Amino acid sequence: MTLALLDRARAVVFTDLDGTLLDHESYSWDAAVPALEALKAAGVPLVLASSKTAAEIADLHADLGLAEIPAIVENGAGLFRPGEEEDDDNAYRSLRRALEVLPKELRVFFRGFGDMSAFEVADITGLSRDAAALARTRQHSEPGLWAGDAATLEAFVAALGAQGIAARRGGRFLTLSFGATKADRMAEIATALGATTSLALGDAPNDVEMLEAADTGVIVKNDHAPPLPRLTGEDAGRITRTEAPGPAGWNLAVLDWLGALDQNRFGLTQSEH
Ligand SMILES: [Mg+2]
């Protein structure tokens, strides 16, 4: 079978941030600089895809030199479009209103970021107070702590579901949104960029849809979390795992992928590999 000729200029990379492009502890991406520069040289757009808010991601996006490339924020519930003053928080306000009309016996067990001060968010996330204030600047989703039992949680989730709201458990928080995932945004962005092939990198359960939806997926090793269960694409070799954690693993995986694109571009067939 001859592989389709793939043009690097029509490829796109989607990446999670924490524990993937950014080191779990230091938040540094230094180890990924060679691959970041190679992407830039090849004209391949890098799309950040994070649970962070637009307010949280803006500085990092600029530091990475991503210019006009959009980013997926709040786990796919929203998009960050650089240069566009987007302060539309209608979805977030709808979520907060939906919480307020829940029966008190359900509502009382959920404490969202909107119920907390920046001090409290800083305390439970380990973020600085300024960073916590940016994390509270939400437009599309509401993370919070659940303090009730499993049966009450089920009733809480069902009551929100009746209003079109999805609740998703990720790490420490239960996050409410109108249901989009990182993967839902990928197709939208790939189309907008005119991309015909994609690479996605991530390390956690909230990256799984994105890894499965991309043409090539890379699970970046994270020594601070339980490993992801085996994904469907792994058997076919479409999804692989890095040996090095965080940005070091990211770097090698992206350079490998770019190398493979070049090979395909020069028209090698699978039998010639
Ligand atoms: Mg992550």
Coordinates of C-alpha atoms and ligand atoms in Angstrom, one line a residue:
M1 CA 0.0 0.0 0.0
T2 CA 1.4 3.4 -0.9
L3 CA 1.0 5.9 1.8
A4 CA -0.6 9.2 0.8
L5 CA 1.9 11.9 0.1
L6 CA 1.8 14.2 3.1
D7 CA 2.8 17.8 2.9
R8 CA 4.3 19.2 6.0
A9 CA 2.7 22.5 5.4
R10 CA -0.7 20.8 5.8
A11 CA 0.1 19.1 9.0
V12 CA -0.9 20.3 12.5
V13 CA 0.1 19.4 16.0
F14 CA -2.2 19.4 19.0
T15 CA -0.7 19.3 22.5
D16 CA -1.7 19.2 26.1
L17 CA 0.3 21.4 28.4
D18 CA 0.8 20.2 32.0
G19 CA 2.8 17.0 32.1
T20 CA 3.1 16.9 28.3
L21 CA 4.8 20.0 26.7
L22 CA 5.4 21.4 30.2
D23 CA 7.4 19.6 32.9
H24 CA 5.1 18.4 35.6
E25 CA 7.0 20.2 38.3
S26 CA 8.9 23.1 36.8
Y27 CA 6.4 24.0 34.0
S28 CA 9.5 24.4 31.8
W29 CA 9.4 23.4 28.1
D30 CA 13.2 23.8 27.6
A31 CA 13.7 20.1 26.7
A32 CA 11.2 20.5 23.8
V33 CA 13.0 23.5 22.2
P34 CA 14.6 21.5 19.3
A35 CA 11.2 20.1 18.2
L36 CA 9.5 23.4 18.7
E37 CA 12.0 25.0 16.4
A38 CA 11.7 22.2 13.9
L39 CA 7.9 22.7 13.8
K40 CA 8.4 26.4 13.2
A41 CA 10.9 25.8 10.5
A42 CA 8.6 23.3 8.8
G43 CA 5.6 25.7 9.1
V44 CA 3.6 23.2 11.1
P45 CA 1.2 25.0 13.5
L46 CA 1.2 24.0 17.1
V47 CA -2.2 24.1 18.8
L48 CA -2.2 24.2 22.6
A49 CA -5.1 22.1 24.1
S50 CA -5.5 22.6 27.8
S51 CA -7.8 22.6 30.7
K52 CA -6.6 26.1 31.4
T53 CA -8.6 29.3 30.7
A54 CA -7.8 31.7 27.9
A55 CA -6.6 34.2 30.6
E56 CA -4.2 31.6 31.9
I57 CA -2.9 30.5 28.5
A58 CA -2.4 33.9 26.9
D59 CA 1.2 34.6 28.2
L60 CA 2.4 31.1 27.5
H61 CA 1.0 31.2 24.0
A62 CA 2.9 34.5 23.4
D63 CA 6.1 33.1 24.9
L64 CA 5.9 30.1 22.6
G65 CA 5.6 32.5 19.6
L66 CA 2.4 31.0 18.4
A67 CA 1.1 34.3 17.0
E68 CA -2.3 33.8 15.4
I69 CA -2.7 30.1 16.0
P70 CA -5.9 29.4 18.0
A71 CA -5.7 27.3 21.2
I72 CA -8.2 24.9 22.8
V73 CA -9.0 26.0 26.3
E74 CA -11.1 24.8 29.3
N75 CA -10.8 21.2 28.0
G76 CA -12.4 21.9 24.7
A77 CA -15.3 23.9 26.1
G78 CA -13.8 27.0 24.5
L79 CA -11.3 28.5 22.0
F80 CA -8.7 31.1 22.5
R81 CA -8.2 33.3 19.4
P82 CA -5.2 35.5 19.9
G83 CA -5.8 39.2 19.2
E84 CA -9.5 38.8 19.5
E85 CA -10.8 40.4 22.6
E86 CA -13.1 37.6 23.7
D87 CA -14.8 38.3 27.0
D88 CA -18.0 36.3 26.2
D89 CA -18.7 34.4 29.4
N90 CA -22.3 33.6 28.6
A91 CA -21.8 29.8 28.8
Y92 CA -20.1 30.2 32.2
R93 CA -22.9 32.4 33.5
S94 CA -25.4 29.8 32.3
L95 CA -23.6 27.1 34.2
R96 CA -23.6 29.2 37.4
R97 CA -27.3 29.9 37.0
A98 CA -28.0 26.2 36.5
L99 CA -26.2 25.5 39.8
E100 CA -28.2 28.1 41.6
V101 CA -31.6 26.5 40.6
L102 CA -30.6 23.0 41.8
P103 CA -32.3 21.6 44.8
K104 CA -30.3 22.7 47.9
E105 CA -29.6 19.1 49.0
L106 CA -27.6 18.6 45.8
R107 CA -26.1 22.1 45.4
V108 CA -24.6 22.2 48.9
F109 CA -22.0 19.5 48.1
F110 CA -20.5 21.2 45.1
R111 CA -18.0 24.1 45.6
G112 CA -17.1 25.6 42.3
F113 CA -14.3 28.1 41.5
G114 CA -17.1 30.7 41.3
D115 CA -17.9 29.9 45.0
M116 CA -14.3 30.3 46.0
S117 CA -12.0 33.3 46.4
A118 CA -8.7 33.5 44.5
F119 CA -7.0 32.7 47.9
E120 CA -9.0 29.5 48.1
V121 CA -8.3 28.5 44.5
A122 CA -4.6 29.1 45.1
D123 CA -4.7 27.0 48.2
I124 CA -6.3 23.9 46.6
T125 CA -4.4 24.1 43.3
G126 CA -1.0 25.2 44.5
L127 CA -1.1 28.1 42.0
S128 CA 0.1 31.6 43.0
R129 CA -2.7 34.0 43.9
D130 CA -2.3 35.9 40.6
A131 CA -2.4 32.6 38.6
A132 CA -5.4 31.5 40.7
A133 CA -7.2 34.8 39.7
L134 CA -6.6 33.9 36.0
A135 CA -7.8 30.4 36.6
R136 CA -11.0 31.9 38.0
T137 CA -11.5 34.0 34.9
R138 CA -13.7 31.4 33.3
Q139 CA -15.8 31.6 30.1
H140 CA -17.0 28.0 29.4
S141 CA -16.7 25.6 32.3
E142 CA -16.8 25.4 36.0
P143 CA -14.4 23.1 38.0
G144 CA -15.2 22.4 41.6
L145 CA -14.9 20.1 44.5
W146 CA -17.5 17.5 45.3
A147 CA -18.0 16.8 49.0
G148 CA -21.0 14.4 48.9
D149 CA -21.3 10.7 48.4
A150 CA -21.6 8.7 45.2
A151 CA -25.4 8.4 45.2
T152 CA -25.8 12.1 45.7
L153 CA -23.3 12.8 42.9
E154 CA -25.3 10.7 40.6
A155 CA -28.4 12.7 41.4
F156 CA -26.4 16.0 41.0
V157 CA -25.1 14.9 37.6
A158 CA -28.5 13.8 36.4
A159 CA -30.1 17.1 37.5
L160 CA -27.5 19.0 35.5
G161 CA -27.7 16.6 32.6
A162 CA -31.4 17.5 32.3
Q163 CA -30.2 21.1 31.6
G164 CA -27.7 19.9 28.9
I165 CA -24.7 20.2 31.2
A166 CA -22.0 17.5 31.3
A167 CA -20.0 16.8 34.5
R168 CA -16.6 15.2 34.1
R169 CA -14.3 13.9 36.8
G170 CA -10.6 14.7 36.2
G171 CA -8.0 14.5 38.8
R172 CA -9.1 16.6 41.7
F173 CA -12.0 18.4 40.2
L174 CA -15.5 17.7 38.9
T175 CA -15.8 20.0 35.9
L176 CA -19.1 21.2 34.5
S177 CA -19.5 22.3 30.9
F178 CA -21.9 22.1 27.9
G179 CA -20.1 19.0 26.9
A180 CA -17.4 19.7 24.3
T181 CA -14.0 17.8 24.6
K182 CA -10.6 18.7 23.2
A183 CA -11.3 16.3 20.3
D184 CA -14.5 18.3 19.3
R185 CA -12.4 21.3 18.7
M186 CA -9.6 19.5 16.8
A187 CA -11.6 19.0 13.6
E188 CA -12.8 22.6 13.7
I189 CA -9.2 23.9 13.9
A190 CA -7.8 21.4 11.5
T191 CA -10.4 22.5 8.9
A192 CA -9.7 26.2 9.6
L193 CA -6.0 25.6 9.1
G194 CA -6.5 23.5 6.0
A195 CA -4.6 20.6 7.7
T196 CA -4.9 17.1 6.4
T197 CA -2.9 15.2 8.9
S198 CA -2.6 15.6 12.7
L199 CA -0.4 14.6 15.6
A200 CA -1.8 14.8 19.2
L201 CA 0.2 14.5 22.4
G202 CA -1.2 14.2 25.9
D203 CA -0.7 12.4 29.2
A204 CA -4.0 12.2 31.0
P205 CA -7.6 10.9 30.8
N206 CA -8.9 14.2 29.5
D207 CA -6.5 13.8 26.5
V208 CA -7.9 10.4 25.4
E209 CA -10.5 11.6 22.9
M210 CA -7.8 13.9 21.3
L211 CA -5.3 11.1 21.1
E212 CA -7.9 8.8 19.5
A213 CA -9.1 11.4 17.1
A214 CA -5.7 12.4 15.7
D215 CA -4.0 10.6 12.8
T216 CA -1.1 9.9 15.1
G217 CA -1.3 10.0 18.9
V218 CA 1.5 10.1 21.5
I219 CA 1.0 9.3 25.1
V220 CA 3.6 11.3 27.0
K221 CA 5.0 9.5 30.1
N222 CA 4.0 11.1 33.3
D223 CA 5.7 9.7 36.4
H224 CA 3.3 11.5 38.7
A225 CA 0.1 9.9 37.6
P226 CA -1.2 6.4 37.0
P227 CA -0.5 5.4 33.3
L228 CA -3.4 5.6 30.9
P229 CA -5.1 2.3 30.1
R230 CA -4.2 0.8 26.8
L231 CA -5.9 2.8 24.0
T232 CA -7.5 1.3 20.9
G233 CA -5.0 2.9 18.5
E234 CA -2.0 1.4 20.3
D235 CA -2.6 -2.1 18.8
A236 CA -2.4 -0.7 15.3
G237 CA 0.7 1.4 16.2
R238 CA -1.2 4.6 15.5
I239 CA -0.8 5.6 19.1
T240 CA 2.6 5.2 20.8
R241 CA 4.1 6.0 24.2
T242 CA 7.2 8.0 25.0
E243 CA 9.9 6.6 27.2
A244 CA 11.0 9.9 28.6
P245 CA 8.5 12.0 30.5
G246 CA 7.2 15.5 29.8
P247 CA 9.0 17.8 27.3
A248 CA 11.9 15.4 26.8
G249 CA 9.5 12.7 25.5
W250 CA 7.5 15.3 23.6
N251 CA 10.7 16.5 21.9
L252 CA 11.7 13.1 20.6
A253 CA 8.2 12.1 19.5
V254 CA 7.6 15.3 17.5
L255 CA 11.0 15.1 15.8
D256 CA 10.3 11.4 14.9
W257 CA 6.9 12.4 13.5
L258 CA 8.4 15.2 11.4
G259 CA 11.0 12.8 10.1
A260 CA 8.2 10.3 9.1
L261 CA 6.3 13.1 7.3
D262 CA 9.4 13.9 5.3
Q263 CA 9.8 10.3 4.3
N264 CA 6.2 10.1 3.2
R265 CA 6.6 13.4 1.4
F266 CA 9.4 11.9 -0.7
G267 CA 7.0 9.1 -1.7
L268 CA 8.4 6.1 0.1
T269 CA 6.0 3.2 0.3
Q270 CA 5.4 1.1 3.4
S271 CA 7.3 -1.8 1.8
E272 CA 10.4 0.4 1.4
H273 CA 10.6 1.1 5.2
Ligands
MG1 MG -1.7 17.0 31.2

